[in-house]
Short mmCIF file of C-alpha atoms in Angstrom, two decimals:
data_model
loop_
_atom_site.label_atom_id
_atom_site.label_comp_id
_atom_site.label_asym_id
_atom_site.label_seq_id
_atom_site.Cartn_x
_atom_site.Cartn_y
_atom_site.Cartn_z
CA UNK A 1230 32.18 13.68 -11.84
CA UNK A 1231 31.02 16.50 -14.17
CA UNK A 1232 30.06 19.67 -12.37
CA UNK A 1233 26.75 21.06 -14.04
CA UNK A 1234 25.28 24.80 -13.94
CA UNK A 1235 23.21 25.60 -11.29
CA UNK A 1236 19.69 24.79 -11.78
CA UNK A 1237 16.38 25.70 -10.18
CA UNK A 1238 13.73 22.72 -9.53
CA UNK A 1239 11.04 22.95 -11.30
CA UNK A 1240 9.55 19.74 -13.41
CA UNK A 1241 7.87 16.96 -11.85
CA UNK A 1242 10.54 14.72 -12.60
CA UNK A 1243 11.64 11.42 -12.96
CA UNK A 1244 9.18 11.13 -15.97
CA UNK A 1245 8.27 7.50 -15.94
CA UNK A 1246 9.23 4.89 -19.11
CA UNK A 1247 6.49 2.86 -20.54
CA UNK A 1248 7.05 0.24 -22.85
CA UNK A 1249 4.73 0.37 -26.34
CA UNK A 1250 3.28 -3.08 -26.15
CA UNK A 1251 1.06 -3.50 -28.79
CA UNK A 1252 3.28 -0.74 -31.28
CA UNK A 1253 5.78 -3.35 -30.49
CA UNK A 1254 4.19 -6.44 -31.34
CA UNK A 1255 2.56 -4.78 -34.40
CA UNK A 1256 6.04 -3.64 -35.96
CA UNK A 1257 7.59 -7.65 -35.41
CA UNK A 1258 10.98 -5.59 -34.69
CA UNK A 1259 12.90 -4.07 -31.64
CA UNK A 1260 11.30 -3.52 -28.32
CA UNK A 1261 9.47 0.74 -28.28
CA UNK A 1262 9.57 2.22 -24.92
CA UNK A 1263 8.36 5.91 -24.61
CA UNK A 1264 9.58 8.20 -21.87
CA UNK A 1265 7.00 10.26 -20.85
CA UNK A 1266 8.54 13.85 -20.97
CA UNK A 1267 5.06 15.51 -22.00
CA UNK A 1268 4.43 15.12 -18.06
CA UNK A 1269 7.07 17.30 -16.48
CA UNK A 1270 4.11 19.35 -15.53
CA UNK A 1271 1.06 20.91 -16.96
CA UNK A 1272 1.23 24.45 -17.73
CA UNK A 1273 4.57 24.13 -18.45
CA UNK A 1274 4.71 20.50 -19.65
CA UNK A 1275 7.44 19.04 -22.22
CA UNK A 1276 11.00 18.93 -22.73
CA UNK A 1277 11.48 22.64 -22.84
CA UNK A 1278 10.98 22.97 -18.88
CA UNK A 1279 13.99 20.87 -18.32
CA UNK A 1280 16.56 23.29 -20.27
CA UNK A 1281 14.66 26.73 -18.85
CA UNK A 1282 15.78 24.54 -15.46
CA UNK A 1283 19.22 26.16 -15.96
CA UNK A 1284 18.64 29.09 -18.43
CA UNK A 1285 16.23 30.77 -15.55
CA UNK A 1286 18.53 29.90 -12.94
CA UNK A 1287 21.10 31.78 -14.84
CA UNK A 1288 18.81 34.62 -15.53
CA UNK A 1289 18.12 34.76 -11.77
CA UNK A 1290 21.46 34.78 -10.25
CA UNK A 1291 22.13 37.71 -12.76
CA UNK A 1292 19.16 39.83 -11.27
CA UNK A 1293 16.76 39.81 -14.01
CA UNK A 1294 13.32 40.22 -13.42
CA UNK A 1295 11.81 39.36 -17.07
CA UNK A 1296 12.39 36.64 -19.50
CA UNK A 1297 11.98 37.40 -23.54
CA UNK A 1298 12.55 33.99 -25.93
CA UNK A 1299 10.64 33.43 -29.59
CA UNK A 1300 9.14 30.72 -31.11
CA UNK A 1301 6.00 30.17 -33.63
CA UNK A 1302 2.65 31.24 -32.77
CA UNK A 1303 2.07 27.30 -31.24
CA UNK A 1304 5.33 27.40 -29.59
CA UNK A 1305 5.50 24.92 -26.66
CA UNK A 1306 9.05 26.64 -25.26
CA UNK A 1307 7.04 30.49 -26.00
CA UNK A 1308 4.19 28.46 -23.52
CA UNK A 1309 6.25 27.00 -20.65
CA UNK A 1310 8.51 30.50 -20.61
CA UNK A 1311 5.38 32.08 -19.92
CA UNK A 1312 4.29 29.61 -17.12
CA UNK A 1313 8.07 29.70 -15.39
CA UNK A 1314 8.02 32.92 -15.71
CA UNK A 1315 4.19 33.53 -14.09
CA UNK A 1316 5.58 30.62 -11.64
CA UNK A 1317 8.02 32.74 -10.21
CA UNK A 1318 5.93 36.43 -10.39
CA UNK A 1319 8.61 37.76 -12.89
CA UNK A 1320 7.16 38.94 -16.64
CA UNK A 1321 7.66 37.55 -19.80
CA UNK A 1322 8.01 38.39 -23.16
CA UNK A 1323 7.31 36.55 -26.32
CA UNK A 1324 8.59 37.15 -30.38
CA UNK A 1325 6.23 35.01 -32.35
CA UNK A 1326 5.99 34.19 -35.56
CA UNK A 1327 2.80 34.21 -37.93
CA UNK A 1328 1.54 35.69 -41.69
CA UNK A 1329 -1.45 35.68 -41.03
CA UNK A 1330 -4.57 36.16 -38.01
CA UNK A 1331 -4.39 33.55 -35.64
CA UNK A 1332 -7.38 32.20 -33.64
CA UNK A 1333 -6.70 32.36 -29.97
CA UNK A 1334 -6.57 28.18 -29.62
CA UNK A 1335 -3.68 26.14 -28.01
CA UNK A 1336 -0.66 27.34 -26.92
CA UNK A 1337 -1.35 31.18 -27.90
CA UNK A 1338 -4.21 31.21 -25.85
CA UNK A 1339 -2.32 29.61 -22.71
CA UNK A 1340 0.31 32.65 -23.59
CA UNK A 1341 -2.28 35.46 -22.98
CA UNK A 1342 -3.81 33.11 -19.68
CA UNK A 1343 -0.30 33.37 -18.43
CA UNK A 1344 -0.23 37.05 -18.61
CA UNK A 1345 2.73 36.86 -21.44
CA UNK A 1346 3.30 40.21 -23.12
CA UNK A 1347 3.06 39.33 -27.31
CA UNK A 1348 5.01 40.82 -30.20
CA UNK A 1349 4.29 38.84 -33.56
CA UNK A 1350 6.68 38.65 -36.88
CA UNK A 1351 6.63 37.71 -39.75
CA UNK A 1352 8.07 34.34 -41.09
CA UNK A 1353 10.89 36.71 -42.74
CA UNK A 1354 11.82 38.83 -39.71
CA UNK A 1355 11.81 35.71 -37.75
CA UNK A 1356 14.15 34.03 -40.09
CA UNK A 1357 16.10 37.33 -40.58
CA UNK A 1358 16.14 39.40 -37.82
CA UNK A 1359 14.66 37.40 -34.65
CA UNK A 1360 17.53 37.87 -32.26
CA UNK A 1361 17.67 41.51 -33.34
CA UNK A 1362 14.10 41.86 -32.72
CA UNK A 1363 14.75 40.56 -29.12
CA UNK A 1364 17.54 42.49 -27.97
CA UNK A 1365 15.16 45.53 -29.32
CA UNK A 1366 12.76 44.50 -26.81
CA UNK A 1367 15.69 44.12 -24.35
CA UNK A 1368 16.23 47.36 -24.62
CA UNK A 1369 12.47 49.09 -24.49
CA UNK A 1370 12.63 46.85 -21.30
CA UNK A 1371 15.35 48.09 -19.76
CA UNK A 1372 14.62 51.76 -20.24
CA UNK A 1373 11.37 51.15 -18.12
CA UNK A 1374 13.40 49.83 -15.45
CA UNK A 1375 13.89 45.86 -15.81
CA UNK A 1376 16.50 43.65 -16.61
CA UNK A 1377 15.50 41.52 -19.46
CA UNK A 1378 17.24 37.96 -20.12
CA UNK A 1379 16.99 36.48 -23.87
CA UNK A 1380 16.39 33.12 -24.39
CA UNK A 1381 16.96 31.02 -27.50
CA UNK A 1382 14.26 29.78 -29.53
CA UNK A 1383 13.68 26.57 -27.19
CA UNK A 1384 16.16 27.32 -25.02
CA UNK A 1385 18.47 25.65 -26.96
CA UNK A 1386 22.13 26.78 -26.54
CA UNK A 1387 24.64 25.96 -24.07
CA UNK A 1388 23.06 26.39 -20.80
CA UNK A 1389 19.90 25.18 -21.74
CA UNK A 1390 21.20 21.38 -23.19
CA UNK A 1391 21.94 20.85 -19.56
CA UNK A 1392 18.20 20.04 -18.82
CA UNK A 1393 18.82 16.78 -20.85
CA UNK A 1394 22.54 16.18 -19.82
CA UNK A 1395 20.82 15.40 -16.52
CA UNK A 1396 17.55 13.64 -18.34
CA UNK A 1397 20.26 11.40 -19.91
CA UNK A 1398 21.65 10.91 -15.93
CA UNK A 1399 17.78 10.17 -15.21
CA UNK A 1400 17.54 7.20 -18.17
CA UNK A 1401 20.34 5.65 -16.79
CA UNK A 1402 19.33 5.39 -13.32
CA UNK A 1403 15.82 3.85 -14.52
CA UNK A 1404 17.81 1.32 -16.74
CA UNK A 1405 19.32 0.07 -13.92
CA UNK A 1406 15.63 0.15 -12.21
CA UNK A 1407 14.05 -1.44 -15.07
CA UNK A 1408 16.87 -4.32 -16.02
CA UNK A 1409 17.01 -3.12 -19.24
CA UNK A 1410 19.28 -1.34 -21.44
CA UNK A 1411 18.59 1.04 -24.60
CA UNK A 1412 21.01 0.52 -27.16
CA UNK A 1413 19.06 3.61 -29.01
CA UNK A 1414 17.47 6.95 -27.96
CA UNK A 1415 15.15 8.83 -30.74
CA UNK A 1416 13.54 12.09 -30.51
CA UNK A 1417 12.14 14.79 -32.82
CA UNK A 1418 14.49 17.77 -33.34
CA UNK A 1419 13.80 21.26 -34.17
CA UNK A 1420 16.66 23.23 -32.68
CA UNK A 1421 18.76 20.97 -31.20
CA UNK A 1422 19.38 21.80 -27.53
CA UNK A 1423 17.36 18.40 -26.73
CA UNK A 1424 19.82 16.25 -28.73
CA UNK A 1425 22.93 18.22 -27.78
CA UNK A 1426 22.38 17.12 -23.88
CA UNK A 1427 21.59 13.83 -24.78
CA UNK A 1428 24.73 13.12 -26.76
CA UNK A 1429 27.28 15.22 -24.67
CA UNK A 1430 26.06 13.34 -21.81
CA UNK A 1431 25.44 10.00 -23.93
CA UNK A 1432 29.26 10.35 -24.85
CA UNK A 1433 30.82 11.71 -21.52
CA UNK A 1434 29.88 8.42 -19.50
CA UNK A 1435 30.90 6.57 -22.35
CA UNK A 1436 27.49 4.96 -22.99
CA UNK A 1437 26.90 2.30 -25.52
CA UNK A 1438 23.56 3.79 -27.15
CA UNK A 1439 23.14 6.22 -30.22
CA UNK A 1440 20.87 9.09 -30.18
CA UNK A 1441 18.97 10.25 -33.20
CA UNK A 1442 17.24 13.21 -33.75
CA UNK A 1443 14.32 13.11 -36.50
CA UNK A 1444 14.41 16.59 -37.65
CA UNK A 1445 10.68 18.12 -37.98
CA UNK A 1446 12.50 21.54 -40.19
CA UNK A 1447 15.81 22.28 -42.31
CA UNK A 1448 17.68 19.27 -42.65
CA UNK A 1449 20.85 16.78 -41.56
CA UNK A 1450 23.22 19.45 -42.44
CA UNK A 1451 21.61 22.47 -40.39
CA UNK A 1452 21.13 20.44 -37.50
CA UNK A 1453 25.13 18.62 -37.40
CA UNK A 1454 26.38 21.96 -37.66
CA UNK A 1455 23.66 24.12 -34.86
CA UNK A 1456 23.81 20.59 -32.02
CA UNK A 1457 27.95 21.28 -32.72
CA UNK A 1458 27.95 24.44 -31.91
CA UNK A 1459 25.10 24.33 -29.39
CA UNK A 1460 28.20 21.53 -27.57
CA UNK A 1461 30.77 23.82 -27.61
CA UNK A 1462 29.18 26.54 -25.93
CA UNK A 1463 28.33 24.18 -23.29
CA UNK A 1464 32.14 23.11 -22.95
CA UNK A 1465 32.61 26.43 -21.86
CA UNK A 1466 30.09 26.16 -18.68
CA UNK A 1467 31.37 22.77 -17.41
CA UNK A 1468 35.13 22.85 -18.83
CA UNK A 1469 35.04 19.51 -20.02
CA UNK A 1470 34.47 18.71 -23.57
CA UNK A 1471 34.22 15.25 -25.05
CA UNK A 1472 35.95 14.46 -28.48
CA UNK A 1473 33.35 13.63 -31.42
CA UNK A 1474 32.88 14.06 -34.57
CA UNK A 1475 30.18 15.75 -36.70
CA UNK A 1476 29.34 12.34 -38.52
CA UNK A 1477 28.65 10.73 -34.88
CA UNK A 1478 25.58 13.05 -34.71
CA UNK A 1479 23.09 11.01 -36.15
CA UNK A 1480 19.90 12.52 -38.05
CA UNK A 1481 17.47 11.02 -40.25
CA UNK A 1482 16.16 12.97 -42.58
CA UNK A 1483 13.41 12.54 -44.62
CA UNK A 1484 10.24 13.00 -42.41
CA UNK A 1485 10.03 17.09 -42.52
CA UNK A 1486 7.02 16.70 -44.57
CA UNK A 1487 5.48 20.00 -45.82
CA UNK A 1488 7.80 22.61 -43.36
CA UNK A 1489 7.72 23.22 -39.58
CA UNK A 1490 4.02 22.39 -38.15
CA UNK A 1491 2.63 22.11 -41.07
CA UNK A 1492 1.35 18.41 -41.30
CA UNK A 1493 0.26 16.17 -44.40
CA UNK A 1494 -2.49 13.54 -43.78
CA UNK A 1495 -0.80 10.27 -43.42
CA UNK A 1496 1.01 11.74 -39.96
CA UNK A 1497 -2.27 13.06 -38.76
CA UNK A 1498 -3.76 9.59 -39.53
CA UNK A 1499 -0.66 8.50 -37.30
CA UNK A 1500 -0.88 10.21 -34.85
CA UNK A 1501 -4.96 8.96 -34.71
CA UNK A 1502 -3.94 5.59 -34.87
CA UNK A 1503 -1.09 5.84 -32.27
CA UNK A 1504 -3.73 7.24 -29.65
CA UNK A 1505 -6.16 4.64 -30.38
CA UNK A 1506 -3.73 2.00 -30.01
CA UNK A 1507 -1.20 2.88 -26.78
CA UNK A 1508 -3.24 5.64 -25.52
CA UNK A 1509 -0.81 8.01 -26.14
CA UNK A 1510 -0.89 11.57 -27.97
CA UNK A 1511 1.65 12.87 -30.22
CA UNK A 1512 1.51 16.02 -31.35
CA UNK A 1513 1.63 17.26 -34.93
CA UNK A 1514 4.78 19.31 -34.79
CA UNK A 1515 7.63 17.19 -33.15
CA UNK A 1516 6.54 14.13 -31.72
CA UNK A 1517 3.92 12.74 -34.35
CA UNK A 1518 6.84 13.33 -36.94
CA UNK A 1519 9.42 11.68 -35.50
CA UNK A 1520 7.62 8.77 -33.92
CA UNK A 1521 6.38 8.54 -37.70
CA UNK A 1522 9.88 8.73 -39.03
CA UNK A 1523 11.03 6.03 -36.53
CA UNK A 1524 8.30 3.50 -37.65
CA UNK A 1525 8.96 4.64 -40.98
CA UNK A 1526 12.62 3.48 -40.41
CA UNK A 1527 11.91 0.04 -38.45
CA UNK A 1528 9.45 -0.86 -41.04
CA UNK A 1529 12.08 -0.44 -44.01
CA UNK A 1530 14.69 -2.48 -41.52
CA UNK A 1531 17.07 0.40 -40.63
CA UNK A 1532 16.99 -0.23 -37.18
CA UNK A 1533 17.67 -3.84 -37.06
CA UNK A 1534 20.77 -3.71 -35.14
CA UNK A 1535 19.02 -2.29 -32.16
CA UNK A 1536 16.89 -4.11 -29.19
CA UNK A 1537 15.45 -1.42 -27.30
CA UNK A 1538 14.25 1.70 -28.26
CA UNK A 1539 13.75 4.74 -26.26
CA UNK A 1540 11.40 7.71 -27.78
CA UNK A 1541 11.74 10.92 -25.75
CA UNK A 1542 8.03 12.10 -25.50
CA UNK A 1543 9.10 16.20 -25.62
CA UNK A 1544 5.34 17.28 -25.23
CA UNK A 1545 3.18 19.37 -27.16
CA UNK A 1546 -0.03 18.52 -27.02
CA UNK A 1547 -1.46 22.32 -26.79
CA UNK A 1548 -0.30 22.02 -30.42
CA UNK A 1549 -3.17 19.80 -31.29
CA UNK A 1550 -6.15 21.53 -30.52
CA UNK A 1551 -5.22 24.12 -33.40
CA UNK A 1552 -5.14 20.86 -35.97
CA UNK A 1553 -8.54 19.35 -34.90
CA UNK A 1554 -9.98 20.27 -37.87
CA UNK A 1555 -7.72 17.69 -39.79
CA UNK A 1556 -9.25 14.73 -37.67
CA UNK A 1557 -11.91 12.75 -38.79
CA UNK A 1558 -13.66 10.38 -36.47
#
């Protein structure tokens, strides 16, 4: 049995699995079950509690008394740093990225609630120079007395893909629950860490399903090449890697749209329609694009050979409160 990195409990986990009914019926296709990962908790609800499970463990056991991560200005992983961090009377620190003046709305607000300390970027620096930038902070930190730890934007990198290594561990003890088995997992994608747990631990108990990441920014090639390397780092925590290759790593492209959180009507409409129908939000960044994309897909027949679908609900419905204005009742 694979010996993970220590972890420290926080989520309210197991998130529960609800099958989409009426999304179901409606599509004529394979069966749509959600799992509810938007309620790991409530300040800090989502998938990105799950991977700071183990990155903040790790910080702890080194002595550090402040965590610093990045993210845009709605970032859900910038939001639930802020809220483990608060959680467990340590400070945080947050990169963010924006051109522009933001209204205090969503996640940004539930930043400053949490008493997160705020450093925006520009889109450039961010792209260019966002590690950089953190280690700076690091630094002005540490000169004031702390010990800073840096966390990837969503926490993805090895430690952190551990958080769904064991969600993957979770799915498999509900199939059993459930009588039922999901010959596909789907979730959105936007830096990988989520899908790199998924598969490692997908292909390390040799299970039958395929995992696809929608990707909600860059594309098929970016994300092969970052959920790779994201793998091999973890290799190095648990000394056991699994043999794959790059092509195994399945991402549809396509459903990107206009760029990262930036959404066009139809998936707005979506996600409106979604709500009304299941009673369940999406958000506009990750979730309302790939459950999009994956209905996108079923409707055009790509995912005939499949049964029973799981979507991995990551969260982010902070996120939507800055979009309202696209809604029309």
């Amino acid at each position: 049995m694979i010996k993970l990195p220590e972890s420290i409990d926080l989520a309210n986990l197991p998130t529960k699995i609800e099958k989409l009914d009426r999304l179901s019926k409606y599509l004529n296709g394979p069966e749509i079950y959600i799992k509810r990962d938007d309620q790991t908790g409530s300040e800090f609800s989502g998938n990105k509690v799950r991977k700071l499970e183990f990155a903040v463990q790790e910080a702890l056991n080194e002595g550090c008394d402040y965590l610093i991560t990045c993210g845009g200005i709605q970032s859900n992983h910038a939001r639930a740093t802020a809220a483990v961090a608060a959680k467990l009377g340590i400070g945080s620190y947050l990169v963010l990225r924006t051109n522009k003046e933001e209204m205090i709305d969503g996640n940004y607000f539930l930043d400053g609630v949490l008493g997160a300390k705020i450093r925006f970027i520009t889109a450039e620096e961010y792209r260019e120079r966002r590690m950089e930038i953190m280690k700076e902070v690091k630094e002005e930190l540490d000169k004031k007395g702390h010990k800073a730890y840096i966390i990837p934007e969503g926490s993805s990198n090895g430690i952190g893909a551990f958080g769904y290594f064991k969600a993957m561990e979770e799915i498999f003890e509900q199939e059993k629950e459930m009588g039922i088995k999901f010959d596909a997992i789907v979730l959105a994608v936007g830096s990988g860490g989520t899908y790199a747990g998924l598969f490692y631990a997908n292909k390390y108990y040799k299970n039958n399903a395929k995992v696809y990441g929608i990707n909600v920014c860059d594309d098929e090639k970016y994300f092969k090449n970052a959920i790779n390397n994201i793998l091999y780092e973890s290799f190095q925590y648990t000394k056991e890697s699994i043999e794959f290759f790059k092509d195994e790593i399945n991402i549809i492209d396509g459903y990107v749209g206009k760029g990262y959180a930036l959404s066009r009507p139809e998936e707005i409409t979506f996600i409106h329609e979604l709500a009304k129908l299941e009673g369940v939000i999406l958000d506009p960044v990750y979730t309302g694009k790939a459950m999009y994309g994956l209905v996108e897909e079923i409707k055009k027949g790509n995912f005939k050979e499949h049964n029973n679908i799981l979507f991995i609900h990551t969260g982010g419905l902070f996120g939507l409160f800055p979009q309202k204005g696209m809604f029309k009742f």
